[in-house]
Amino acid sequence: MNGTLTLYSYWRSSAAYRVRIGLQLKRLPHEIAAVHLLRDGGEQHGEAYQALNPQELVPTLKHGQRVIRQSLAILEYLEETFPDQPIMPATARDRARVRAISQMVACDIHPLNNLRILQFFENGWNVPQPEREAWVRRWIQLGFAAVESLLADNPSTGEFCEGDLPSMADCCLIPQVYNARRFGVDMSEYPTIERIDRRCLEMPEFDLARPENQPDAPPVTAPA
Amino acid sequence: MNGTLTLYSYWRSSAAYRVRIGLQLKRLPHEIAAVHLLRDGGEQHGEAYQALNPQELVPTLKHGQRVIRQSLAILEYLEETFPDQPIMPATARDRARVRAISQMVACDIHPLNNLRILQFFENGWNVPQPEREAWVRRWIQLGFAAVESLLADNPSTGEFCEGDLPSMADCCLIPQVYNARRFGVDMSEYPTIERIDRRCLEMPEFDLARPENQPDAPPVTAPA
């Protein structure tokens, strides 16, 4: 299967950020198509994007004419289609551990804190901002406590979540740490996560995928 | 790898229900260890279960001494470890579609409506019951509309979500339909989902996995 890889992404979307890391780790040339989640009521709700992704969520990957949706499905598709530079370990047991950590973030933390949820609390239930932010922190803290306990003192954990090579688990964890910091979560409670985050961000692959390094990120204003 | 398969399950947990279907479809002998999510403040929060699953969520699978967490990771582990009676299709493209549909349910519908979320709305935010139930329906309806549009008039859809064999996508979809009915969602809006649900429930594998057929389900009281 040949064809251009195009990732529909928003700089600050942590689900898109996961796939950006995966594309970098696998050294896959690709294009970024920016979908602005806030402008004009959200470009993801426009007819063109909705036809591509009926959930009206980013990311979506186009591979030639193929359309792949859902960040973890995209990462697994990339792994199966381009096996070089693997982001999954070699045994079923280790893959299960990588998938479990990935899903602890991608199922049980992030969807609760997604833009559409926070918009619903604001506009549907009139939840004040401090309570919305406490909500976000609550699920990150509960989830990170569980992830930390799976990572700490576990012989499977190495420099990265699984051994000494970055995997899909790191693709999921690092964007969630970015969100945690953004909402003021005290990361010193999770020393293993903090250590892995530091190790990942040393790598150009993770750096290139960061929100601030995206073509659609707003320009940083120099201090006066 | 040999060893007994033990599924830590709760009859009404839709994440456990997914794995129960997978175990039946793959004809894998297994034991069910019931974890009562409501009794004594929730057995999932007890020390014994917490050691097995630090998220304090069901399901967990034990395979011999191995512990596998997260329902989709468990299903993929079963598929890789016991390749007979596959629940994943043969090509990367089709697997991506199965995973995407699975994750539309397991990431973007179910975690929003999970017991712990509804308990938090009730006890933390004092959200009245009608609004809690409307919240549940809201995310099912949004998610099912997207799933329906991926399934309807798509040549990949057959008797089941992907072709004419049940897959992980059906393992996820059917428990979510059970929840939808429980909360009064009008399923006639989603005719393809309804048709696939009907087809699945004809099969003994899906029937055996149903909440009402679990050893920990409360006895049905005969009408007087």
CSV table of C-alpha atoms in Angstrom, one decimal:
chain,number,residue,atom,x,y,z
A,1,MET,CA,0.0,0.0,0.0
A,2,ASN,CA,1.5,3.3,-1.2
A,3,GLY,CA,0.2,6.7,-0.8
A,4,THR,CA,0.7,10.0,1.1
A,5,LEU,CA,0.1,10.0,4.8
A,6,THR,CA,-1.9,13.0,5.9
A,7,LEU,CA,-2.7,13.6,9.6
A,8,TYR,CA,-5.7,15.8,10.4
A,9,SER,CA,-4.5,17.3,13.6
A,10,TYR,CA,-5.0,20.2,16.0
A,11,TRP,CA,-1.8,21.5,17.8
A,12,ARG,CA,-3.3,21.1,21.3
A,13,SER,CA,-5.3,17.9,20.8
A,14,SER,CA,-3.6,15.3,22.9
A,15,ALA,CA,-5.1,12.5,20.8
A,16,ALA,CA,-3.5,14.0,17.7
A,17,TYR,CA,-0.3,14.5,19.6
A,18,ARG,CA,-0.1,10.8,20.3
A,19,VAL,CA,-0.2,10.0,16.5
A,20,ARG,CA,2.3,12.8,15.8
A,21,ILE,CA,4.8,11.1,18.1
A,22,GLY,CA,4.2,7.7,16.5
A,23,LEU,CA,4.8,9.2,13.0
A,24,GLN,CA,8.0,10.7,14.2
A,25,LEU,CA,9.2,7.6,16.0
A,26,LYS,CA,8.5,5.5,12.9
A,27,ARG,CA,10.2,8.2,10.7
A,28,LEU,CA,7.3,8.3,8.3
A,29,PRO,CA,7.1,11.3,6.0
A,30,HIS,CA,3.7,12.9,6.3
A,31,GLU,CA,1.6,16.0,5.9
A,32,ILE,CA,-0.3,17.8,8.6
A,33,ALA,CA,-3.8,19.1,7.8
A,34,ALA,CA,-4.8,21.5,10.6
A,35,VAL,CA,-8.3,21.3,11.9
A,36,HIS,CA,-9.0,24.3,14.2
A,37,LEU,CA,-11.1,23.0,17.1
A,38,LEU,CA,-12.2,26.5,18.3
A,39,ARG,CA,-12.4,28.7,15.2
A,40,ASP,CA,-15.9,29.3,13.7
A,41,GLY,CA,-17.5,27.1,16.3
A,42,GLY,CA,-15.0,24.3,15.5
A,43,GLU,CA,-13.8,23.3,12.1
A,44,GLN,CA,-14.3,19.6,13.1
A,45,HIS,CA,-18.0,20.2,12.9
A,46,GLY,CA,-17.8,21.4,9.3
A,47,GLU,CA,-19.3,19.3,6.5
A,48,ALA,CA,-15.9,18.5,5.0
A,49,TYR,CA,-14.3,17.1,8.1
A,50,GLN,CA,-17.5,15.5,9.3
A,51,ALA,CA,-17.5,13.4,6.1
A,52,LEU,CA,-14.1,12.2,7.0
A,53,ASN,CA,-14.7,11.6,10.7
A,54,PRO,CA,-18.4,11.3,11.7
A,55,GLN,CA,-17.4,11.7,15.4
A,56,GLU,CA,-16.1,15.2,14.6
A,57,LEU,CA,-13.0,14.5,16.6
A,58,VAL,CA,-9.3,14.7,15.7
A,59,PRO,CA,-7.2,12.9,14.7
A,60,THR,CA,-7.9,11.2,11.4
A,61,LEU,CA,-5.2,9.7,9.2
A,62,LYS,CA,-5.5,9.5,5.4
A,63,HIS,CA,-3.2,6.9,3.8
A,64,GLY,CA,-3.7,7.4,0.1
A,65,GLN,CA,-7.5,7.1,-0.2
A,66,ARG,CA,-7.8,5.1,3.1
A,67,VAL,CA,-9.3,6.8,6.1
A,68,ILE,CA,-8.2,5.6,9.5
A,69,ARG,CA,-9.9,7.0,12.7
A,70,GLN,CA,-9.2,6.8,16.4
A,71,SER,CA,-5.7,7.5,17.6
A,72,LEU,CA,-4.9,4.0,19.0
A,73,ALA,CA,-6.3,2.3,15.9
A,74,ILE,CA,-4.1,4.7,13.8
A,75,LEU,CA,-1.0,3.8,15.8
A,76,GLU,CA,-1.6,0.1,15.5
A,77,TYR,CA,-2.3,0.5,11.7
A,78,LEU,CA,1.0,2.4,11.3
A,79,GLU,CA,2.8,-0.4,13.2
A,80,GLU,CA,1.3,-3.2,11.1
A,81,THR,CA,1.7,-1.3,7.8
A,82,PHE,CA,5.2,0.0,8.4
A,83,PRO,CA,6.9,-2.5,10.8
A,84,ASP,CA,10.3,-0.7,10.8
A,85,GLN,CA,11.1,1.3,13.9
A,86,PRO,CA,8.6,-0.6,16.0
A,87,ILE,CA,6.5,1.1,18.6
A,88,MET,CA,5.1,-2.2,19.9
A,89,PRO,CA,7.2,-4.8,21.8
A,90,ALA,CA,7.8,-8.3,20.6
A,91,THR,CA,5.7,-10.6,22.9
A,92,ALA,CA,1.9,-10.8,23.4
A,93,ARG,CA,2.5,-10.2,27.1
A,94,ASP,CA,4.5,-7.0,26.6
A,95,ARG,CA,2.1,-5.8,24.0
A,96,ALA,CA,-0.8,-6.3,26.4
A,97,ARG,CA,1.0,-4.2,29.0
A,98,VAL,CA,1.7,-1.4,26.4
A,99,ARG,CA,-2.0,-1.5,25.3
A,100,ALA,CA,-3.2,-1.4,28.9
A,101,ILE,CA,-1.2,1.6,29.8
A,102,SER,CA,-2.2,3.3,26.5
A,103,GLN,CA,-5.9,2.6,27.2
A,104,MET,CA,-5.6,3.8,30.8
A,105,VAL,CA,-4.9,7.2,29.3
A,106,ALA,CA,-6.9,7.0,26.1
A,107,CYS,CA,-10.1,5.5,27.6
A,108,ASP,CA,-10.1,6.4,31.3
A,109,ILE,CA,-8.4,9.8,31.5
A,110,HIS,CA,-8.5,11.8,28.3
A,111,PRO,CA,-12.1,11.3,27.0
A,112,LEU,CA,-13.4,12.6,30.3
A,113,ASN,CA,-11.4,15.9,29.9
A,114,ASN,CA,-11.9,16.4,26.2
A,115,LEU,CA,-12.9,19.8,24.8
A,116,ARG,CA,-16.5,18.6,24.1
A,117,ILE,CA,-17.0,17.6,27.7
A,118,LEU,CA,-15.7,20.8,29.1
A,119,GLN,CA,-17.8,22.8,26.6
A,120,PHE,CA,-20.8,20.8,27.7
A,121,PHE,CA,-20.2,21.5,31.4
A,122,GLU,CA,-19.7,25.2,30.6
A,123,ASN,CA,-22.7,25.7,28.3
A,124,GLY,CA,-25.0,22.9,29.3
A,125,TRP,CA,-24.6,22.6,33.0
A,126,ASN,CA,-23.1,26.1,33.8
A,127,VAL,CA,-20.4,24.5,35.9
A,128,PRO,CA,-18.0,27.2,37.0
A,129,GLN,CA,-14.5,27.2,35.7
A,130,PRO,CA,-12.7,26.2,39.0
A,131,GLU,CA,-14.9,23.1,39.3
A,132,ARG,CA,-14.3,22.3,35.6
A,133,GLU,CA,-10.6,22.4,36.2
A,134,ALA,CA,-10.9,20.4,39.4
A,135,TRP,CA,-12.8,17.8,37.4
A,136,VAL,CA,-9.9,17.6,34.9
A,137,ARG,CA,-7.3,17.2,37.6
A,138,ARG,CA,-9.4,14.6,39.4
A,139,TRP,CA,-9.4,12.1,36.6
A,140,ILE,CA,-5.8,12.8,35.7
A,141,GLN,CA,-4.7,12.2,39.3
A,142,LEU,CA,-6.7,9.0,39.7
A,143,GLY,CA,-5.5,7.7,36.4
A,144,PHE,CA,-1.8,8.7,36.9
A,145,ALA,CA,-1.8,7.1,40.4
A,146,ALA,CA,-2.8,3.8,38.7
A,147,VAL,CA,-0.3,4.2,35.9
A,148,GLU,CA,2.4,5.1,38.3
A,149,SER,CA,1.8,2.0,40.4
A,150,LEU,CA,2.0,-0.1,37.2
A,151,LEU,CA,5.3,1.5,36.2
A,152,ALA,CA,7.1,1.9,39.5
A,153,ASP,CA,9.3,-1.0,40.7
A,154,ASN,CA,8.2,-3.1,37.8
A,155,PRO,CA,11.0,-5.0,36.0
A,156,SER,CA,9.2,-4.4,32.6
A,157,THR,CA,9.6,-0.6,33.0
A,158,GLY,CA,12.9,0.7,31.6
A,159,GLU,CA,13.9,4.1,30.3
A,160,PHE,CA,10.4,4.1,28.8
A,161,CYS,CA,7.1,2.6,29.9
A,162,GLU,CA,8.0,-0.7,28.4
A,163,GLY,CA,11.7,-1.5,28.4
A,164,ASP,CA,14.3,0.8,26.8
A,165,LEU,CA,12.5,1.6,23.6
A,166,PRO,CA,9.6,4.1,23.2
A,167,SER,CA,6.3,2.5,22.5
A,168,MET,CA,2.6,3.3,22.0
A,169,ALA,CA,2.4,3.7,25.8
A,170,ASP,CA,4.8,6.6,25.7
A,171,CYS,CA,2.9,8.1,22.7
A,172,CYS,CA,-0.1,8.2,25.0
A,173,LEU,CA,1.5,9.1,28.3
A,174,ILE,CA,3.5,12.2,27.2
A,175,PRO,CA,0.6,14.2,25.8
A,176,GLN,CA,-1.4,13.4,28.9
A,177,VAL,CA,1.5,14.8,31.0
A,178,TYR,CA,1.4,17.9,28.9
A,179,ASN,CA,-2.3,18.3,29.7
A,180,ALA,CA,-1.7,17.6,33.4
A,181,ARG,CA,0.8,20.4,33.6
A,182,ARG,CA,-1.5,22.7,31.7
A,183,PHE,CA,-4.1,22.1,34.4
A,184,GLY,CA,-1.7,22.5,37.3
A,185,VAL,CA,-1.4,18.8,38.4
A,186,ASP,CA,1.5,18.3,40.8
A,187,MET,CA,3.6,15.8,38.8
A,188,SER,CA,6.0,15.2,41.7
A,189,GLU,CA,3.4,12.7,43.0
A,190,TYR,CA,4.3,10.5,40.0
A,191,PRO,CA,8.1,10.2,39.9
A,192,THR,CA,8.3,7.3,37.4
A,193,ILE,CA,5.9,9.1,35.0
A,194,GLU,CA,8.0,12.3,35.5
A,195,ARG,CA,11.2,10.4,34.8
A,196,ILE,CA,9.9,8.8,31.6
A,197,ASP,CA,8.4,12.2,30.4
A,198,ARG,CA,11.8,13.8,30.9
A,199,ARG,CA,13.6,11.0,29.0
A,200,CYS,CA,11.1,11.2,26.1
A,201,LEU,CA,11.3,15.0,25.7
A,202,GLU,CA,15.0,14.7,25.2
A,203,MET,CA,14.4,12.9,22.0
A,204,PRO,CA,13.9,14.9,18.8
A,205,GLU,CA,11.0,12.7,17.8
A,206,PHE,CA,9.0,13.7,20.9
A,207,ASP,CA,10.1,17.3,20.6
A,208,LEU,CA,9.0,17.7,16.9
A,209,ALA,CA,5.5,16.4,17.9
A,210,ARG,CA,5.0,18.9,20.7
A,211,PRO,CA,2.0,21.2,20.5
A,212,GLU,CA,4.2,24.3,20.4
A,213,ASN,CA,6.2,23.0,17.4
A,214,GLN,CA,3.1,22.5,15.2
A,215,PRO,CA,2.5,24.6,12.1
A,216,ASP,CA,-1.0,25.5,13.4
A,217,ALA,CA,0.2,26.6,16.9
A,218,PRO,CA,-0.3,30.3,17.6
A,219,PRO,CA,2.9,32.4,17.4
A,220,VAL,CA,4.6,32.9,20.7
A,221,THR,CA,4.7,36.6,21.5
A,222,ALA,CA,8.1,37.8,22.5
A,223,PRO,CA,8.0,39.6,25.9
A,224,ALA,CA,8.1,43.4,25.4
B,1,MET,CA,1.8,-20.3,27.8
B,2,ASN,CA,-0.5,-22.6,29.8
B,3,GLY,CA,-2.6,-21.7,32.7
B,4,THR,CA,-6.2,-21.1,33.8
B,5,LEU,CA,-8.0,-18.1,32.4
B,6,THR,CA,-9.9,-16.2,35.2
B,7,LEU,CA,-12.0,-13.2,34.4
B,8,TYR,CA,-12.7,-10.7,37.1
B,9,SER,CA,-16.1,-9.5,36.1
B,10,TYR,CA,-19.3,-7.9,37.3
B,11,TRP,CA,-22.5,-9.0,35.6
B,12,ARG,CA,-23.6,-5.5,34.6
B,13,SER,CA,-20.2,-4.1,33.7
B,14,SER,CA,-20.2,-3.5,30.0
B,15,ALA,CA,-16.4,-3.6,29.8
B,16,ALA,CA,-16.4,-7.1,31.4
B,17,TYR,CA,-19.3,-8.1,29.1
B,18,ARG,CA,-17.0,-7.3,26.1
B,19,VAL,CA,-14.4,-9.8,27.3
B,20,ARG,CA,-17.1,-12.4,28.2
B,21,ILE,CA,-18.2,-12.3,24.6
B,22,GLY,CA,-14.7,-12.6,23.3
B,23,LEU,CA,-14.0,-15.6,25.6
B,24,GLN,CA,-17.2,-17.3,24.3
B,25,LEU,CA,-16.4,-16.5,20.6
B,26,LYS,CA,-13.0,-18.0,21.0
B,27,ARG,CA,-14.4,-21.0,22.9
B,28,LEU,CA,-11.9,-20.6,25.7
B,29,PRO,CA,-12.7,-22.4,29.0
B,30,HIS,CA,-12.5,-19.9,31.8
B,31,GLU,CA,-13.6,-19.1,35.3
B,32,ILE,CA,-15.5,-16.0,36.4
B,33,ALA,CA,-14.4,-14.3,39.6
B,34,ALA,CA,-17.2,-11.9,40.6
B,35,VAL,CA,-16.3,-8.4,41.8
B,36,HIS,CA,-19.4,-6.7,43.2
B,37,LEU,CA,-19.2,-3.0,42.2
B,38,LEU,CA,-21.8,-1.8,44.7
B,39,ARG,CA,-21.7,-4.1,47.7
B,40,ASP,CA,-19.7,-2.8,50.7
B,41,GLY,CA,-18.9,0.4,48.9
B,42,GLY,CA,-17.6,-1.6,45.9
B,43,GLU,CA,-15.4,-4.7,46.1
B,44,GLN,CA,-13.2,-3.2,43.4
B,45,HIS,CA,-11.9,-0.7,45.9
B,46,GLY,CA,-10.8,-3.5,48.3
B,47,GLU,CA,-7.2,-4.2,48.9
B,48,ALA,CA,-7.2,-7.6,47.2
B,49,TYR,CA,-8.6,-6.4,43.9
B,50,GLN,CA,-6.7,-3.1,44.0
B,51,ALA,CA,-3.5,-5.1,44.1
B,52,LEU,CA,-4.6,-6.8,40.9
B,53,ASN,CA,-5.9,-3.7,39.2
B,54,PRO,CA,-4.8,-0.3,40.5
B,55,GLN,CA,-7.5,1.4,38.5
B,56,GLU,CA,-10.0,-0.4,40.7
B,57,LEU,CA,-12.0,-1.1,37.5
B,58,VAL,CA,-13.3,-4.4,36.0
B,59,PRO,CA,-12.4,-6.4,34.1
B,60,THR,CA,-9.0,-8.0,34.8
B,61,LEU,CA,-7.9,-11.3,33.2
B,62,LYS,CA,-5.5,-13.7,34.9
B,63,HIS,CA,-3.8,-16.2,32.6
B,64,GLY,CA,-1.9,-18.4,34.9
B,65,GLN,CA,0.1,-15.9,36.9
B,66,ARG,CA,-0.1,-13.2,34.2
B,67,VAL,CA,-2.4,-10.2,34.9
B,68,ILE,CA,-3.9,-8.4,31.9
B,69,ARG,CA,-5.9,-5.2,32.3
B,70,GLN,CA,-8.2,-3.1,30.1
B,71,SER,CA,-10.9,-4.8,28.1
B,72,LEU,CA,-9.5,-4.1,24.6
B,73,ALA,CA,-6.0,-5.0,25.6
B,74,ILE,CA,-7.4,-8.3,27.0
B,75,LEU,CA,-9.3,-9.0,23.8
B,76,GLU,CA,-6.1,-8.4,21.7
B,77,TYR,CA,-4.1,-10.5,24.1
B,78,LEU,CA,-6.6,-13.4,23.7
B,79,GLU,CA,-6.5,-13.0,19.9
B,80,GLU,CA,-2.7,-13.1,19.8
B,81,THR,CA,-2.3,-16.0,22.4
B,82,PHE,CA,-5.2,-18.1,21.0
B,83,PRO,CA,-5.4,-17.4,17.3
B,84,ASP,CA,-8.1,-20.0,16.6
B,85,GLN,CA,-11.6,-18.7,16.2
B,86,PRO,CA,-10.3,-15.2,15.3
B,87,ILE,CA,-12.1,-12.1,16.5
B,88,MET,CA,-9.9,-9.8,14.3
B,89,PRO,CA,-10.0,-9.7,10.5
B,90,ALA,CA,-7.1,-10.6,8.3
B,91,THR,CA,-5.9,-7.3,6.9
B,92,ALA,CA,-4.4,-4.2,8.5
B,93,ARG,CA,-7.1,-2.0,6.9
B,94,ASP,CA,-9.9,-4.1,8.3
B,95,ARG,CA,-8.3,-4.5,11.7
B,96,ALA,CA,-8.0,-0.7,11.8
B,97,ARG,CA,-11.7,-0.4,11.1
B,98,VAL,CA,-12.6,-2.9,13.8
B,99,ARG,CA,-10.3,-1.1,16.3
B,100,ALA,CA,-11.8,2.3,15.4
B,101,ILE,CA,-15.4,1.1,16.0
B,102,SER,CA,-14.3,-0.6,19.2
B,103,GLN,CA,-12.6,2.5,20.4
B,104,MET,CA,-15.5,4.7,19.5
B,105,VAL,CA,-17.4,2.7,22.1
B,106,ALA,CA,-14.7,2.0,24.6
B,107,CYS,CA,-13.0,5.4,24.6
B,108,ASP,CA,-15.7,7.9,23.6
B,109,ILE,CA,-19.0,6.5,24.9
B,110,HIS,CA,-18.6,4.1,27.8
B,111,PRO,CA,-16.0,5.9,30.1
B,112,LEU,CA,-18.2,8.9,30.2
B,113,ASN,CA,-21.1,6.9,31.5
B,114,ASN,CA,-19.2,4.6,33.8
B,115,LEU,CA,-20.4,4.0,37.4
B,116,ARG,CA,-17.6,6.1,38.9
B,117,ILE,CA,-18.7,9.1,36.8
B,118,LEU,CA,-22.3,8.8,37.7
B,119,GLN,CA,-21.4,8.3,41.4
B,120,PHE,CA,-19.3,11.5,41.2
B,121,PHE,CA,-22.2,13.5,39.6
B,122,GLU,CA,-24.5,12.2,42.3
B,123,ASN,CA,-22.3,12.7,45.4
B,124,GLY,CA,-19.8,15.3,44.3
B,125,TRP,CA,-21.9,17.7,42.2
B,126,ASN,CA,-25.4,16.8,43.3
B,127,VAL,CA,-26.6,16.4,39.8
B,128,PRO,CA,-30.3,15.2,39.9
B,129,GLN,CA,-31.0,11.8,38.5
B,130,PRO,CA,-32.9,13.0,35.3
B,131,GLU,CA,-29.9,15.1,34.3
B,132,ARG,CA,-27.5,12.2,35.0
B,133,GLU,CA,-29.6,9.9,32.8
B,134,ALA,CA,-29.8,12.6,30.1
B,135,TRP,CA,-26.0,12.8,30.2
B,136,VAL,CA,-25.7,9.1,29.7
B,137,ARG,CA,-28.1,9.2,26.7
B,138,ARG,CA,-26.4,12.2,25.2
B,139,TRP,CA,-23.0,10.5,24.8
B,140,ILE,CA,-24.6,7.2,23.6
B,141,GLN,CA,-26.7,9.1,21.0
B,142,LEU,CA,-23.7,11.1,19.7
B,143,GLY,CA,-21.5,8.0,19.6
B,144,PHE,CA,-24.1,5.7,18.1
B,145,ALA,CA,-24.9,8.3,15.3
B,146,ALA,CA,-21.2,8.2,14.4
B,147,VAL,CA,-21.0,4.4,14.6
B,148,GLU,CA,-24.2,4.1,12.5
B,149,SER,CA,-22.8,6.3,9.8
B,150,LEU,CA,-19.6,4.2,9.6
B,151,LEU,CA,-21.7,1.0,9.4
B,152,ALA,CA,-24.6,2.0,7.1
B,153,ASP,CA,-24.1,1.6,3.4
B,154,ASN,CA,-20.5,0.5,3.9
B,155,PRO,CA,-19.4,-2.5,1.8
B,156,SER,CA,-17.2,-3.6,4.8
B,157,THR,CA,-20.3,-4.1,7.0
B,158,GLY,CA,-21.8,-7.5,6.7
B,159,GLU,CA,-24.0,-9.5,9.1
B,160,PHE,CA,-21.7,-8.1,11.7
B,161,CYS,CA,-19.7,-4.8,12.1
B,162,GLU,CA,-16.9,-6.1,9.9
B,163,GLY,CA,-18.0,-8.7,7.3
B,164,ASP,CA,-19.9,-11.9,8.2
B,165,LEU,CA,-17.9,-12.9,11.2
B,166,PRO,CA,-18.2,-11.4,14.7
B,167,SER,CA,-15.2,-9.4,15.8
B,168,MET,CA,-13.9,-7.2,18.6
B,169,ALA,CA,-16.1,-4.4,17.3
B,170,ASP,CA,-19.2,-6.5,18.0
B,171,CYS,CA,-17.8,-7.5,21.4
B,172,CYS,CA,-17.8,-3.7,22.2
B,173,LEU,CA,-21.0,-2.7,20.4
B,174,ILE,CA,-23.5,-5.2,21.9
B,175,PRO,CA,-22.8,-4.3,25.6
B,176,GLN,CA,-23.2,-0.7,24.7
B,177,VAL,CA,-26.6,-1.4,23.1
B,178,TYR,CA,-27.5,-3.1,26.3
B,179,ASN,CA,-26.7,0.1,28.2
B,180,ALA,CA,-28.5,2.2,25.7
B,181,ARG,CA,-31.7,0.2,26.2
B,182,ARG,CA,-31.3,0.4,30.0
B,183,PHE,CA,-31.2,4.2,29.8
B,184,GLY,CA,-34.1,4.5,27.4
B,185,VAL,CA,-32.2,5.4,24.2
B,186,ASP,CA,-34.5,5.0,21.1
B,187,MET,CA,-32.6,2.4,19.1
B,188,SER,CA,-34.7,2.8,16.0
B,189,GLU,CA,-32.6,5.8,15.2
B,190,TYR,CA,-29.7,3.4,14.5
B,191,PRO,CA,-31.1,0.7,12.2
B,192,THR,CA,-27.8,-0.9,11.3
B,193,ILE,CA,-26.7,-1.2,14.9
B,194,GLU,CA,-30.1,-2.6,15.7
B,195,ARG,CA,-29.8,-5.2,13.0
B,196,ILE,CA,-26.3,-6.3,14.1
B,197,ASP,CA,-27.4,-6.4,17.7
B,198,ARG,CA,-30.3,-8.7,16.7
B,199,ARG,CA,-28.0,-10.9,14.7
B,200,CYS,CA,-25.4,-11.2,17.5
B,201,LEU,CA,-28.0,-12.0,20.2
B,202,GLU,CA,-29.2,-15.0,18.1
B,203,MET,CA,-25.8,-16.6,18.8
B,204,PRO,CA,-25.2,-18.7,21.9
B,205,GLU,CA,-21.8,-17.1,22.4
B,206,PHE,CA,-23.4,-13.6,22.9
B,207,ASP,CA,-26.3,-15.0,24.8
B,208,LEU,CA,-24.0,-16.8,27.4
B,209,ALA,CA,-22.2,-13.5,27.9
B,210,ARG,CA,-25.3,-11.5,28.7
B,211,PRO,CA,-25.5,-9.8,32.1
B,212,GLU,CA,-28.6,-11.8,33.0
B,213,ASN,CA,-26.8,-15.1,32.4
B,214,GLN,CA,-23.9,-14.4,34.8
B,215,PRO,CA,-23.4,-16.3,38.0
B,216,ASP,CA,-23.4,-13.0,40.0
B,217,ALA,CA,-26.6,-11.6,38.4
B,218,PRO,CA,-29.4,-11.2,41.0
B,219,PRO,CA,-32.1,-13.8,40.7
B,220,VAL,CA,-35.1,-12.8,38.7
B,221,THR,CA,-38.1,-12.8,40.9
B,222,ALA,CA,-41.1,-14.6,39.3
B,223,PRO,CA,-44.2,-12.5,39.1
B,224,ALA,CA,-46.7,-13.4,41.9
